[in-house]
Coordinates of N, CA and C and ligand atoms in Angstrom, one line a residue:
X1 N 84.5 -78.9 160.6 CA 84.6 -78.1 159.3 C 83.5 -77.1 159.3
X2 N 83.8 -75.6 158.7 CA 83.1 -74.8 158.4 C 81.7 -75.1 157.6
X3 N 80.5 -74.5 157.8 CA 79.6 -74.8 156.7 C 78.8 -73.7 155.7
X4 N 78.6 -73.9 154.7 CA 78.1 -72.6 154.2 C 76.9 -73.3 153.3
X5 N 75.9 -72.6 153.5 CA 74.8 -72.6 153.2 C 74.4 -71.6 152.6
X6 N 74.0 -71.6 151.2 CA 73.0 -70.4 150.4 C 71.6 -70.3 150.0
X7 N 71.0 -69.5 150.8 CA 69.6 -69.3 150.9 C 68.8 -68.6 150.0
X8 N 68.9 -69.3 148.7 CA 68.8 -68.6 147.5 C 67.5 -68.3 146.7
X9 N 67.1 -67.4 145.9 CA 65.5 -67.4 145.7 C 65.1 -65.4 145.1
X10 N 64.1 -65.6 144.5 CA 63.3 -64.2 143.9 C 63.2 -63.6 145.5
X11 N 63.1 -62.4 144.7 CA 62.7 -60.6 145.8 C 61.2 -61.2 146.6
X12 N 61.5 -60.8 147.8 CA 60.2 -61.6 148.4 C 59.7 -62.7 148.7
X13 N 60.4 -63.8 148.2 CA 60.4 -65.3 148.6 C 60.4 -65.5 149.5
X14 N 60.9 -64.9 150.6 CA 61.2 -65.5 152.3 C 62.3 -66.3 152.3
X15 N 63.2 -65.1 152.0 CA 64.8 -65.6 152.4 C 65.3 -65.5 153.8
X16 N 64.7 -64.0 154.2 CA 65.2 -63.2 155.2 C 64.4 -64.1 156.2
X17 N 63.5 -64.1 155.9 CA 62.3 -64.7 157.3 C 62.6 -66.5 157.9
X18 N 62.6 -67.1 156.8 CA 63.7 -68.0 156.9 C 65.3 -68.3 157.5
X19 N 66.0 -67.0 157.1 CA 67.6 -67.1 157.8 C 67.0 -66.8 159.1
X20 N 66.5 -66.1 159.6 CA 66.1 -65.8 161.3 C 66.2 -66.5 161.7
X21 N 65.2 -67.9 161.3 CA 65.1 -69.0 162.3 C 66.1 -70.1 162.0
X22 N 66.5 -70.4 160.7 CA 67.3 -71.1 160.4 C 69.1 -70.6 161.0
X23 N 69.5 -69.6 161.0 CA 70.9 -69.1 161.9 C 70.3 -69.6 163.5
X24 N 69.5 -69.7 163.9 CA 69.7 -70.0 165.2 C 69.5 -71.5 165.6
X25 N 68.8 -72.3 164.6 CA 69.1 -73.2 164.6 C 70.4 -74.5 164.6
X26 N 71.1 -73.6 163.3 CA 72.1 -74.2 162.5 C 73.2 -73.3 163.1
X27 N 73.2 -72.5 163.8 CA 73.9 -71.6 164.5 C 75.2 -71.2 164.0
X28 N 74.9 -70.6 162.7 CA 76.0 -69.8 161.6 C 75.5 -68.7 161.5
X29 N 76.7 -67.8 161.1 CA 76.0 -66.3 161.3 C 75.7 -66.0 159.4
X30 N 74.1 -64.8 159.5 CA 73.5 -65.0 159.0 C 73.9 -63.8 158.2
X31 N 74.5 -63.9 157.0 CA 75.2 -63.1 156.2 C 74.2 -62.6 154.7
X32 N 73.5 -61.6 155.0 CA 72.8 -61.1 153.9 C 73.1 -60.0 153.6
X33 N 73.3 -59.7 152.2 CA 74.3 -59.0 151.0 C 73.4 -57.5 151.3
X34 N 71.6 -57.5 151.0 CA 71.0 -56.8 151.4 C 71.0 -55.8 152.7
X35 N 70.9 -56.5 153.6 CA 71.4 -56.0 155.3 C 72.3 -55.2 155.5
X36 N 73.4 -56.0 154.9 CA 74.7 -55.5 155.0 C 74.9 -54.1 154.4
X37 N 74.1 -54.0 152.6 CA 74.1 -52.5 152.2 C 73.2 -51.5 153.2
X38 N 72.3 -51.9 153.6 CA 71.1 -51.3 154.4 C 71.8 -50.6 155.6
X39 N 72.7 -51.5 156.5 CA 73.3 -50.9 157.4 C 74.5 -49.9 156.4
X40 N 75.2 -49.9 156.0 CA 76.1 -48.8 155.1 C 75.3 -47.9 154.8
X41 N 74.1 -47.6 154.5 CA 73.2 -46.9 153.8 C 72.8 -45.8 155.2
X42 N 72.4 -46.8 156.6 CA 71.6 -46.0 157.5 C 73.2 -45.6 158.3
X43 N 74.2 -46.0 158.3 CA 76.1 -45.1 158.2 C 76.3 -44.0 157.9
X44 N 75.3 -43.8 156.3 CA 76.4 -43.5 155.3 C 77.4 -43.1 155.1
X45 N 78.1 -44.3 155.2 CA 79.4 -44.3 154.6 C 79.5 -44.2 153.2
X46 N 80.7 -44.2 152.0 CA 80.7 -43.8 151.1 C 80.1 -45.3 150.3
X47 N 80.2 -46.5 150.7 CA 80.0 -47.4 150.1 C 78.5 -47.6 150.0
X48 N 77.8 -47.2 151.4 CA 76.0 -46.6 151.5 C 75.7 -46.0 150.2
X49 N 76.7 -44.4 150.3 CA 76.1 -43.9 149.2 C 76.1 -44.7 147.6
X50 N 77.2 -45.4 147.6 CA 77.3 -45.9 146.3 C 76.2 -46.7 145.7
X51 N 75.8 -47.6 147.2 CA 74.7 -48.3 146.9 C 73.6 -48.0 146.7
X52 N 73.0 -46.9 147.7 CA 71.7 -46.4 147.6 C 71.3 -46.6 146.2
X53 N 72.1 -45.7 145.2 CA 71.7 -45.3 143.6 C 71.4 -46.5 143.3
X54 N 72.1 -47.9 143.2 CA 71.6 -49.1 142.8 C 70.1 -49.4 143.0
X55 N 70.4 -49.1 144.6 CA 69.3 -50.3 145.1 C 68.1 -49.7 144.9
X56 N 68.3 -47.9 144.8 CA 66.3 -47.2 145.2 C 66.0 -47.6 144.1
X57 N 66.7 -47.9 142.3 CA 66.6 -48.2 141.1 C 65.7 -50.0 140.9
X58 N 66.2 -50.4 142.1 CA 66.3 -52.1 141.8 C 67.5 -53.0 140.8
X59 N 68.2 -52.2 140.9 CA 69.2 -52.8 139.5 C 70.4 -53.3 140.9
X60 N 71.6 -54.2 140.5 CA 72.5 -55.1 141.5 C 73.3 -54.3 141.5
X61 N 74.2 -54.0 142.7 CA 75.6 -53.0 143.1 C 76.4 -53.8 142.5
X62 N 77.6 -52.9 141.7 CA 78.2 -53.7 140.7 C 79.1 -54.9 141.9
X63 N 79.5 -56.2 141.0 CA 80.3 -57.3 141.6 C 81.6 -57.1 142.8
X64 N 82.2 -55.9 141.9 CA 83.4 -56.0 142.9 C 83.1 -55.4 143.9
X65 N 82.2 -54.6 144.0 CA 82.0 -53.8 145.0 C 81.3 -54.8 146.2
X66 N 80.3 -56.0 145.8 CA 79.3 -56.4 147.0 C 80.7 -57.7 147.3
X67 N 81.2 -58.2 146.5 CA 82.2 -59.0 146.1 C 83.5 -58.7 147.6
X68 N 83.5 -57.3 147.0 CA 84.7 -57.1 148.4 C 84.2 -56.7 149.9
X69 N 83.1 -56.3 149.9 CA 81.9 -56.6 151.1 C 82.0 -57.5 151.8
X70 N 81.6 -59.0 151.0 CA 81.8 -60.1 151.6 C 83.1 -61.0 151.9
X71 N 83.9 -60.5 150.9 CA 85.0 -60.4 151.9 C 85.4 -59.6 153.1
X72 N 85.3 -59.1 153.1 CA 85.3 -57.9 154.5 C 84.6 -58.9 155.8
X73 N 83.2 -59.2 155.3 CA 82.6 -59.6 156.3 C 83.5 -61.4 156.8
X74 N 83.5 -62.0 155.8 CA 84.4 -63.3 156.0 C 85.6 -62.8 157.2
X75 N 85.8 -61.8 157.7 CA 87.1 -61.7 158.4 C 86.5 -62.1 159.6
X76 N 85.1 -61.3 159.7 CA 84.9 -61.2 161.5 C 84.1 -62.8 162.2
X77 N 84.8 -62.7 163.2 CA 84.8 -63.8 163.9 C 83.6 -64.9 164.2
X78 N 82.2 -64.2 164.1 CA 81.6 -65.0 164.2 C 80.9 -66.1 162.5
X79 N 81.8 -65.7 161.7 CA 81.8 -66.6 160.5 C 82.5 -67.6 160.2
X80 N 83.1 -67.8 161.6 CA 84.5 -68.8 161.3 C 84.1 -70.5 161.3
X81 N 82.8 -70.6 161.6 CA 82.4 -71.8 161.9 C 81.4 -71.5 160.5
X82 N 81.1 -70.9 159.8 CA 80.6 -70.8 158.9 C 79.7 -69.5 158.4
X83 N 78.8 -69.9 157.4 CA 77.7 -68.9 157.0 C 76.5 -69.3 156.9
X84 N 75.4 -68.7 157.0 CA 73.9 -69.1 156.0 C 74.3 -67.3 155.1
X85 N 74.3 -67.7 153.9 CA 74.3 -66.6 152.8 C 73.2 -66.7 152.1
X86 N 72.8 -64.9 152.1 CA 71.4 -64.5 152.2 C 71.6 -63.8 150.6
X87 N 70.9 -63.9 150.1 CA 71.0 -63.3 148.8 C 72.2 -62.7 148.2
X88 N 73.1 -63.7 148.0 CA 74.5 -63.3 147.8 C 74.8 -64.9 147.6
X89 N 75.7 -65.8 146.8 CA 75.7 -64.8 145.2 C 74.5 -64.5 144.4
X90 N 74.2 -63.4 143.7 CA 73.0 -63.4 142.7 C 73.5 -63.4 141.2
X91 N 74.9 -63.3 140.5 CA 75.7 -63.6 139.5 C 76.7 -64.6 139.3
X92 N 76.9 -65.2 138.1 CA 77.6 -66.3 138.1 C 78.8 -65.0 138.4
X93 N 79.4 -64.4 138.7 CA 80.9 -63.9 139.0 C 81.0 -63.4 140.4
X94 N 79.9 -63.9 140.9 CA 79.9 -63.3 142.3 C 80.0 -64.9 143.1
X95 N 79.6 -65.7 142.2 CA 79.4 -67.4 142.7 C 80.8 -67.6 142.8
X96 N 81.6 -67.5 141.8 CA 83.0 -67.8 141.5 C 83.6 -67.4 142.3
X97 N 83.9 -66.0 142.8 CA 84.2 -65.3 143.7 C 84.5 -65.7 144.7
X98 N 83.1 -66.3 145.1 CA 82.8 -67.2 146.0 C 83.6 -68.7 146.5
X99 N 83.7 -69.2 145.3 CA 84.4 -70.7 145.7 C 85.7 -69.8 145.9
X100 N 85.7 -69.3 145.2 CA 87.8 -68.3 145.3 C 87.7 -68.6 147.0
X101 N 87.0 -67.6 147.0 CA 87.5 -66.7 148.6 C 86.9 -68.5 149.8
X102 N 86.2 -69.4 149.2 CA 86.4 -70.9 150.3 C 87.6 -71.9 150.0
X103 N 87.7 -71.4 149.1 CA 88.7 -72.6 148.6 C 89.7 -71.9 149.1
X104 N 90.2 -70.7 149.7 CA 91.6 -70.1 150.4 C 91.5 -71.0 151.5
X105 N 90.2 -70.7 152.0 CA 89.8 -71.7 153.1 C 90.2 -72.9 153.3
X106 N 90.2 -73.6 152.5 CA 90.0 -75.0 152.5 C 88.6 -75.7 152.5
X107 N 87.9 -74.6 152.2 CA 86.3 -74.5 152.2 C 85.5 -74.9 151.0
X108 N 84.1 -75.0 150.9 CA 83.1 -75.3 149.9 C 82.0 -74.8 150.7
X109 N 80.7 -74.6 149.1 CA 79.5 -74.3 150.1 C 78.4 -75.8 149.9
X110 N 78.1 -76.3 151.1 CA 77.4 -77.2 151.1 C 76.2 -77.8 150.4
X111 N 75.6 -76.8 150.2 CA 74.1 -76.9 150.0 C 73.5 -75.9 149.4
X112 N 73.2 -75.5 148.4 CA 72.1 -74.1 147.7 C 70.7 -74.5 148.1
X113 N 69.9 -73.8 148.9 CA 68.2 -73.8 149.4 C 67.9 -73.2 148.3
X114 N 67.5 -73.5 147.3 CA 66.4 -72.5 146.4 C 64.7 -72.4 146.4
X115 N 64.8 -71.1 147.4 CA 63.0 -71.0 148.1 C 62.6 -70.7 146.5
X116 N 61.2 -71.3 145.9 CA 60.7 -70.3 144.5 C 59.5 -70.4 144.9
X117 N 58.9 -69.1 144.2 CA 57.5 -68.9 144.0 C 57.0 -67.7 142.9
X118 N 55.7 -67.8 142.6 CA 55.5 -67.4 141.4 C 55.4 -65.8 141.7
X119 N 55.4 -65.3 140.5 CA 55.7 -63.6 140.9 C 54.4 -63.4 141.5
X120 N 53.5 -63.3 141.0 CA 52.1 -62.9 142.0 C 52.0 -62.9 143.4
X121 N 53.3 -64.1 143.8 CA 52.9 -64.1 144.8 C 54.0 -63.4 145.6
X122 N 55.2 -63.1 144.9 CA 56.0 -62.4 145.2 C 55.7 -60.8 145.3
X123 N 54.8 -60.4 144.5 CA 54.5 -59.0 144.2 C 53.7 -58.7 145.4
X124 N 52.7 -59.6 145.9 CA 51.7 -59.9 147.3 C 52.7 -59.4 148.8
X125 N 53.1 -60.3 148.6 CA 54.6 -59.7 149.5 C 55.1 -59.2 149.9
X126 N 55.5 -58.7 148.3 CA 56.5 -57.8 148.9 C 55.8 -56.2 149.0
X127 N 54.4 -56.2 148.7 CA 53.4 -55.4 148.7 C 53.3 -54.9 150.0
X128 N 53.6 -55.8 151.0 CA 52.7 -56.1 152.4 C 53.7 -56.0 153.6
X129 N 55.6 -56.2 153.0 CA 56.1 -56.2 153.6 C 56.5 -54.9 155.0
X130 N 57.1 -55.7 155.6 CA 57.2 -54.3 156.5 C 59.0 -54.5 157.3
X131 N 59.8 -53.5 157.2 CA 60.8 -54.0 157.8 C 61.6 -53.1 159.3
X132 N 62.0 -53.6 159.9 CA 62.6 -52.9 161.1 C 63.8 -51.8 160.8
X133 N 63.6 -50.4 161.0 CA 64.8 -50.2 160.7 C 66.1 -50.1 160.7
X134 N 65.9 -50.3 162.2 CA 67.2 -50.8 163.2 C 68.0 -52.4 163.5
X135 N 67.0 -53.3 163.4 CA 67.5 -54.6 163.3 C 67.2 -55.2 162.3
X136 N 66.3 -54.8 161.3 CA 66.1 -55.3 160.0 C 64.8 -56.9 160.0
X137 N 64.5 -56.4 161.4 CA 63.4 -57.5 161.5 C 62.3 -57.6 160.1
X138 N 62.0 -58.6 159.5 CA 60.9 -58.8 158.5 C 59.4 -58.6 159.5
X139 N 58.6 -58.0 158.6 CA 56.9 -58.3 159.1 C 56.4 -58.2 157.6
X140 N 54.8 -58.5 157.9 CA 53.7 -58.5 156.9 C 52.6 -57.4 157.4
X141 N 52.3 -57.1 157.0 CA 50.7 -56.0 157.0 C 49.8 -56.9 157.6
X142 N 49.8 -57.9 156.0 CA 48.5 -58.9 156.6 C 48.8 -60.2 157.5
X143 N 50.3 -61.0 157.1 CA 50.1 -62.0 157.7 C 50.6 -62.1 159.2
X144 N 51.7 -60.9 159.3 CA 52.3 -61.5 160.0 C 53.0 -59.4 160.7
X145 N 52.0 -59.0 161.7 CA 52.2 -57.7 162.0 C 53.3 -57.3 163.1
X146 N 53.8 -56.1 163.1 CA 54.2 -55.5 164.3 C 53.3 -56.0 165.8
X147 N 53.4 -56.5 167.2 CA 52.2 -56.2 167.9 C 51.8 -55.1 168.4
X148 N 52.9 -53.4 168.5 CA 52.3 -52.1 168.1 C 52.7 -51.9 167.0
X149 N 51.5 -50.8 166.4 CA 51.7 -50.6 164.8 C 53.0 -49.8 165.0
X150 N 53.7 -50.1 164.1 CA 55.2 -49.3 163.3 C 56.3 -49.3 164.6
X151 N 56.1 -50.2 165.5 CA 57.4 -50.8 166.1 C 58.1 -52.4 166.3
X152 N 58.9 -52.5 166.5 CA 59.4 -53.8 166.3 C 59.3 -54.4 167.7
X153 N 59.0 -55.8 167.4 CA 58.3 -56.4 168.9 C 60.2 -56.4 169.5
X154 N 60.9 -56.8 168.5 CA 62.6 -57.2 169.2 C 63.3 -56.3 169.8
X155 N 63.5 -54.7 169.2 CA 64.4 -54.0 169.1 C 63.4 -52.4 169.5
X156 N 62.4 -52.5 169.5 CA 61.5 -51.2 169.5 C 61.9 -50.2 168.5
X157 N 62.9 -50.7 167.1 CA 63.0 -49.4 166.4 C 61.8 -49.7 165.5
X158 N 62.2 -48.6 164.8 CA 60.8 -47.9 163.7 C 60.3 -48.7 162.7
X159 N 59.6 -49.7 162.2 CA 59.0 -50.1 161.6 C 58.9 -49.3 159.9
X160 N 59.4 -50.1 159.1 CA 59.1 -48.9 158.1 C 59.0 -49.3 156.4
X161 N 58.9 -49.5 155.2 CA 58.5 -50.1 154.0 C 59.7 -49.9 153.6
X162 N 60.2 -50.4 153.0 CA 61.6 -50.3 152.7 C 61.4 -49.5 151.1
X163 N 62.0 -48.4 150.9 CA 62.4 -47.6 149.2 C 61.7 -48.9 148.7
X164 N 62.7 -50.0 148.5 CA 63.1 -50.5 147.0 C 61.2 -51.7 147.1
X165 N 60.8 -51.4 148.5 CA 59.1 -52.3 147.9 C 58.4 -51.6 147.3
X166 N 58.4 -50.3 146.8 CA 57.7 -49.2 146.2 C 57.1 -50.2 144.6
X167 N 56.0 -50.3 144.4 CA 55.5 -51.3 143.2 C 56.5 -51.0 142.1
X168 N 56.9 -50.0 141.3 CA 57.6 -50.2 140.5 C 59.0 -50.4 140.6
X169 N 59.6 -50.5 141.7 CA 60.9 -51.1 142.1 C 60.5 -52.6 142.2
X170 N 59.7 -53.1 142.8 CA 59.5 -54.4 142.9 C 59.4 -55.8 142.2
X171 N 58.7 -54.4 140.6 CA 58.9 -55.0 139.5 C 60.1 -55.3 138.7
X172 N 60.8 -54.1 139.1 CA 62.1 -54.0 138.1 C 63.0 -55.2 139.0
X173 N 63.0 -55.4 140.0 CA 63.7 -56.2 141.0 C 63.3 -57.5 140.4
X174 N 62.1 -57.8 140.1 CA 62.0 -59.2 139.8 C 62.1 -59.4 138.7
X175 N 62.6 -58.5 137.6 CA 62.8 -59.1 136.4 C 64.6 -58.9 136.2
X176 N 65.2 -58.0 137.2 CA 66.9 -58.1 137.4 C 67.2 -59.5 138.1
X177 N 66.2 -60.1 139.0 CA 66.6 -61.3 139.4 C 66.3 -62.7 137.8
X178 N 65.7 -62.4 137.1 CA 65.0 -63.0 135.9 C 66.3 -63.2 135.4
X179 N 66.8 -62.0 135.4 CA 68.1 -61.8 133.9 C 69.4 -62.0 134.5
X180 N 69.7 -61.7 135.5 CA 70.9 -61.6 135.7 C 70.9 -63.0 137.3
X181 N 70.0 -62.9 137.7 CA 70.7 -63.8 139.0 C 69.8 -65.6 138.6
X182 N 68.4 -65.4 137.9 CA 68.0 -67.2 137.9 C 69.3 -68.4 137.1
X183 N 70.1 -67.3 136.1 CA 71.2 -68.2 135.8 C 72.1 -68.8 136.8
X184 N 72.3 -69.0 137.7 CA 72.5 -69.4 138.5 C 72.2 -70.6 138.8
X185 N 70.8 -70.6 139.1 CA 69.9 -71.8 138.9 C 71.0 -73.1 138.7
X186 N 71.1 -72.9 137.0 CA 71.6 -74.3 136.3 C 73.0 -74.3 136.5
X187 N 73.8 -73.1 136.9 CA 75.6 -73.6 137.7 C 75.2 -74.1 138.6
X188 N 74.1 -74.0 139.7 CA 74.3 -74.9 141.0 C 74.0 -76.2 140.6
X189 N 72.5 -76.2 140.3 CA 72.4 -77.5 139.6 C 73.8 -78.2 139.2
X190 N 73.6 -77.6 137.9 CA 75.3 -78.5 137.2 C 76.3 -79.0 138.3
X191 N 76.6 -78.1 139.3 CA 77.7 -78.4 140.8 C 77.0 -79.9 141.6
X192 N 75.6 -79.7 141.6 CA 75.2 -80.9 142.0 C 75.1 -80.2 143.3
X193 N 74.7 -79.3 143.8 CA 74.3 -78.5 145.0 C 73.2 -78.2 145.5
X194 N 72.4 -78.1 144.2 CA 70.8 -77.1 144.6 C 69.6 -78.1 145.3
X195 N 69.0 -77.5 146.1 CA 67.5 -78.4 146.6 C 66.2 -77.4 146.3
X196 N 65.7 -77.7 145.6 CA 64.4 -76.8 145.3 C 63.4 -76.8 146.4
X197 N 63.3 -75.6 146.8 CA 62.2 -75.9 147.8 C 60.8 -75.1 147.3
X198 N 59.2 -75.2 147.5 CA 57.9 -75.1 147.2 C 57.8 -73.5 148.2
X199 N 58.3 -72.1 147.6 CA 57.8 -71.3 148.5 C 56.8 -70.6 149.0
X200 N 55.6 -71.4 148.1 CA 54.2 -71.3 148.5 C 53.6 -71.7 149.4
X201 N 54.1 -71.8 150.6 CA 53.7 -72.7 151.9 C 53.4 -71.5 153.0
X202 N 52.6 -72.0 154.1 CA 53.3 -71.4 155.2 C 54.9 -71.7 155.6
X203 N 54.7 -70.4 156.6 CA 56.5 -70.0 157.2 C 56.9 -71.1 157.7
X204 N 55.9 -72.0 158.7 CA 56.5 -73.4 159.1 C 56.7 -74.0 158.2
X205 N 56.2 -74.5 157.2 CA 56.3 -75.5 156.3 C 57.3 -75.3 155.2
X206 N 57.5 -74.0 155.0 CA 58.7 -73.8 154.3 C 60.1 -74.0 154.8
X207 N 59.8 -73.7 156.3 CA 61.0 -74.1 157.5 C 61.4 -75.2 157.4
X208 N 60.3 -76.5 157.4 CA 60.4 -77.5 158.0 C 60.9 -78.2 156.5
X209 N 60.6 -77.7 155.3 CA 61.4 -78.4 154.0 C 62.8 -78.0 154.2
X210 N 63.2 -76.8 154.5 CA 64.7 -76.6 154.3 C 65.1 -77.6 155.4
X211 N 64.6 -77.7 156.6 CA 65.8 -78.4 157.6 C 65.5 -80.1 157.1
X212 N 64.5 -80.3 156.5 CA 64.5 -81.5 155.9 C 66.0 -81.7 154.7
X213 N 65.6 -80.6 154.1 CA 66.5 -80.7 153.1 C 68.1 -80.8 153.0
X214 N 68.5 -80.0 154.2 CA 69.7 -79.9 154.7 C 70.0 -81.6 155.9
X215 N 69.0 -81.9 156.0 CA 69.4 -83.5 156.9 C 69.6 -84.0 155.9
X216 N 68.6 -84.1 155.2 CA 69.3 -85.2 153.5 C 70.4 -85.4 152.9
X217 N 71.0 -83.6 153.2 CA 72.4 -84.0 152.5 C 73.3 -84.4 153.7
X218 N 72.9 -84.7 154.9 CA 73.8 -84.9 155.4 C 74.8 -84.0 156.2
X219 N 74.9 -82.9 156.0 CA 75.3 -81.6 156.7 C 74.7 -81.3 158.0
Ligands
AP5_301 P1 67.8 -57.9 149.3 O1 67.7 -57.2 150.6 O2 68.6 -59.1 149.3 O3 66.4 -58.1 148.7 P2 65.8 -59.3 147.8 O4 66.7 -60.4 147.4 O5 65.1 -58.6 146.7 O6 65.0 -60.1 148.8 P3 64.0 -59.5 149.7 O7 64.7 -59.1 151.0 O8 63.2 -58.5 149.0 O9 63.1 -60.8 150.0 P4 63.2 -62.1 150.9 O10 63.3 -63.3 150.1 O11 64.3 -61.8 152.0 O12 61.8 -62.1 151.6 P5 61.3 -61.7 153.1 O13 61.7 -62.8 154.0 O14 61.7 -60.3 153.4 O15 68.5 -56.9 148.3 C1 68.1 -55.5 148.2 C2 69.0 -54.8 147.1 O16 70.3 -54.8 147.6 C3 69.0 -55.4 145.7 O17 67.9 -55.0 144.9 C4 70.4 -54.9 145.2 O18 70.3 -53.5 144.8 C5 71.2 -54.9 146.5 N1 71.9 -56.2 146.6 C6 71.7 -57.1 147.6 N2 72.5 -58.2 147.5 C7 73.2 -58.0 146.3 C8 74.2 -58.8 145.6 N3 74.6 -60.0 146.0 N4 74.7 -58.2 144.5 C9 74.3 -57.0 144.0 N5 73.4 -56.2 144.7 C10 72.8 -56.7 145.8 O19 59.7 -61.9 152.9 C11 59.0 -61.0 152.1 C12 57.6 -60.8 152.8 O20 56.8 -62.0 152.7 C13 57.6 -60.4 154.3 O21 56.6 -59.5 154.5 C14 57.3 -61.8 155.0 O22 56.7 -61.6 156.2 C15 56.4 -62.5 154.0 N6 56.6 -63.9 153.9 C16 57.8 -64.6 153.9 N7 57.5 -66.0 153.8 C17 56.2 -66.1 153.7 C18 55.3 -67.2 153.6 N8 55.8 -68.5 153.5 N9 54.0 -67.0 153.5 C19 53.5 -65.7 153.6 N10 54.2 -64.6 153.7 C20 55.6 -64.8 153.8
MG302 MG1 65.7 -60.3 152.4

């Protein structure tokens, strides 16, 4: 049976840094809503442009539109054994959406990972972050560098800060995740789904709770 896992959490938590190592682990492909616009964007195709305006803002591409994205992506083949879902859903109508389009399946999502940490440390972060612009590799300034400045050790593309970490996007980002995506929170809960994970750790240790967490349930 297919498995679907959602890697859920605030702007800067270490969602992305996390799916890296956890898709190669758990060896599902590693479906982030983010990425996905990012690549459309560096396209531009018309759906790039639609999103850009959202995302340089920090406010969410409206539902139907990331909504029928992921279905799009649900077609291609290496999701057929499952997903790790990367920031997606962030609205209760994108969650729903969601059981819709598993339940054609004969599917469910197994497990919600909810990485949390406090905004300070999220603002730190996402301050410092640095991303690849060709494979979308994550780095840190301070913790965690390029090993040449402004290339990627994977792919050799360009190293670069992403628009939407600009400090006042970062802020508006974490208070759109406040209003519109922490409700979520208490539908997973209520589903009897969620595992809270401490995302104030090191990268291992945050690793090593999710794969804990995901043995627990048995999955
Ligand atoms: P998206 O790309 O999903 O951004 P996000 O959710 O804001 O999350 P981030 O990618 O900023 O953070 P992350 O948790 O992945 O952290 P990371 O691992 O990089 O979305 C961007 C935009 O697209 C949205 O604003 C919206 O416009 C649109 N969008 C996307 N999905 C959508 C949807 N479903 N609906 C509508 N719109 C949507 O880590 C951050 C930094 O911290 C890195 O530098 C990393 O090296 C470092 N780090 C990570 N873990 C640790 C650790 N344990 N200790 C120290 N440093 C760490
Ligand atoms: Mg990310």
């Amino acid at each position: 049976m297919a498995k679907y896992f959602v890697l859920f959490g605030p702007p800067g938590v270490g969602k992305g840094t996390q799916a890296e190592r956890l898709q190669k682990e758990l060896k599902l492909a590693h479906v982030a809503t983010g990425d996905l616009f990012r690549d459309h964007l560096k396209r531009e195709t018309d759906l790039g442009q639609l999103a850009r305006s959202y995302m340089e803002r920090g406010a969410l591409v409206p539902d139907d539109v990331t909504i029928g994205m992921v279905r799009e992506r649900m077609k291609d083949a290496d999701t057929q054994n499952g997903m790790l879902l990367d920031g997606f859903p962030r609205t209760i109508a994108q969650a729903e959406a969601l059981d819709r389009l598993l339940a054609e399946k004969g599917d469910k999502i197994q497990h919600v990972l909810f990485v949390n940490a406090p905004k300070q440390v999220l603002l730190e972060r996402l301050g410092s972050r640095w991303t690849c612009k060709q494979c979308g590799k994550v780095y840190n300034a301070l913790s965690q560098p390029p090993k040449v400045h402004g290339v990627c050790d994977d792919c050799s593309g360009e190293v670069y800060q992403r628009p939407d970490d600009k400090p006042e996007v970062q802020e508006k980002r974490i208070n759109v995740y406040l209003e519109q995506t922490a409700p979520l929170i208490e539908y997973f809960r209520g589903l009897g789904q969620l595992t809270e994970i401490n995302g104030v750790q090191s990268v291992d240790q945050v690793y090593s709770d999710l794969m804990k967490a995901i043995e627990r349930s048995g999955q």
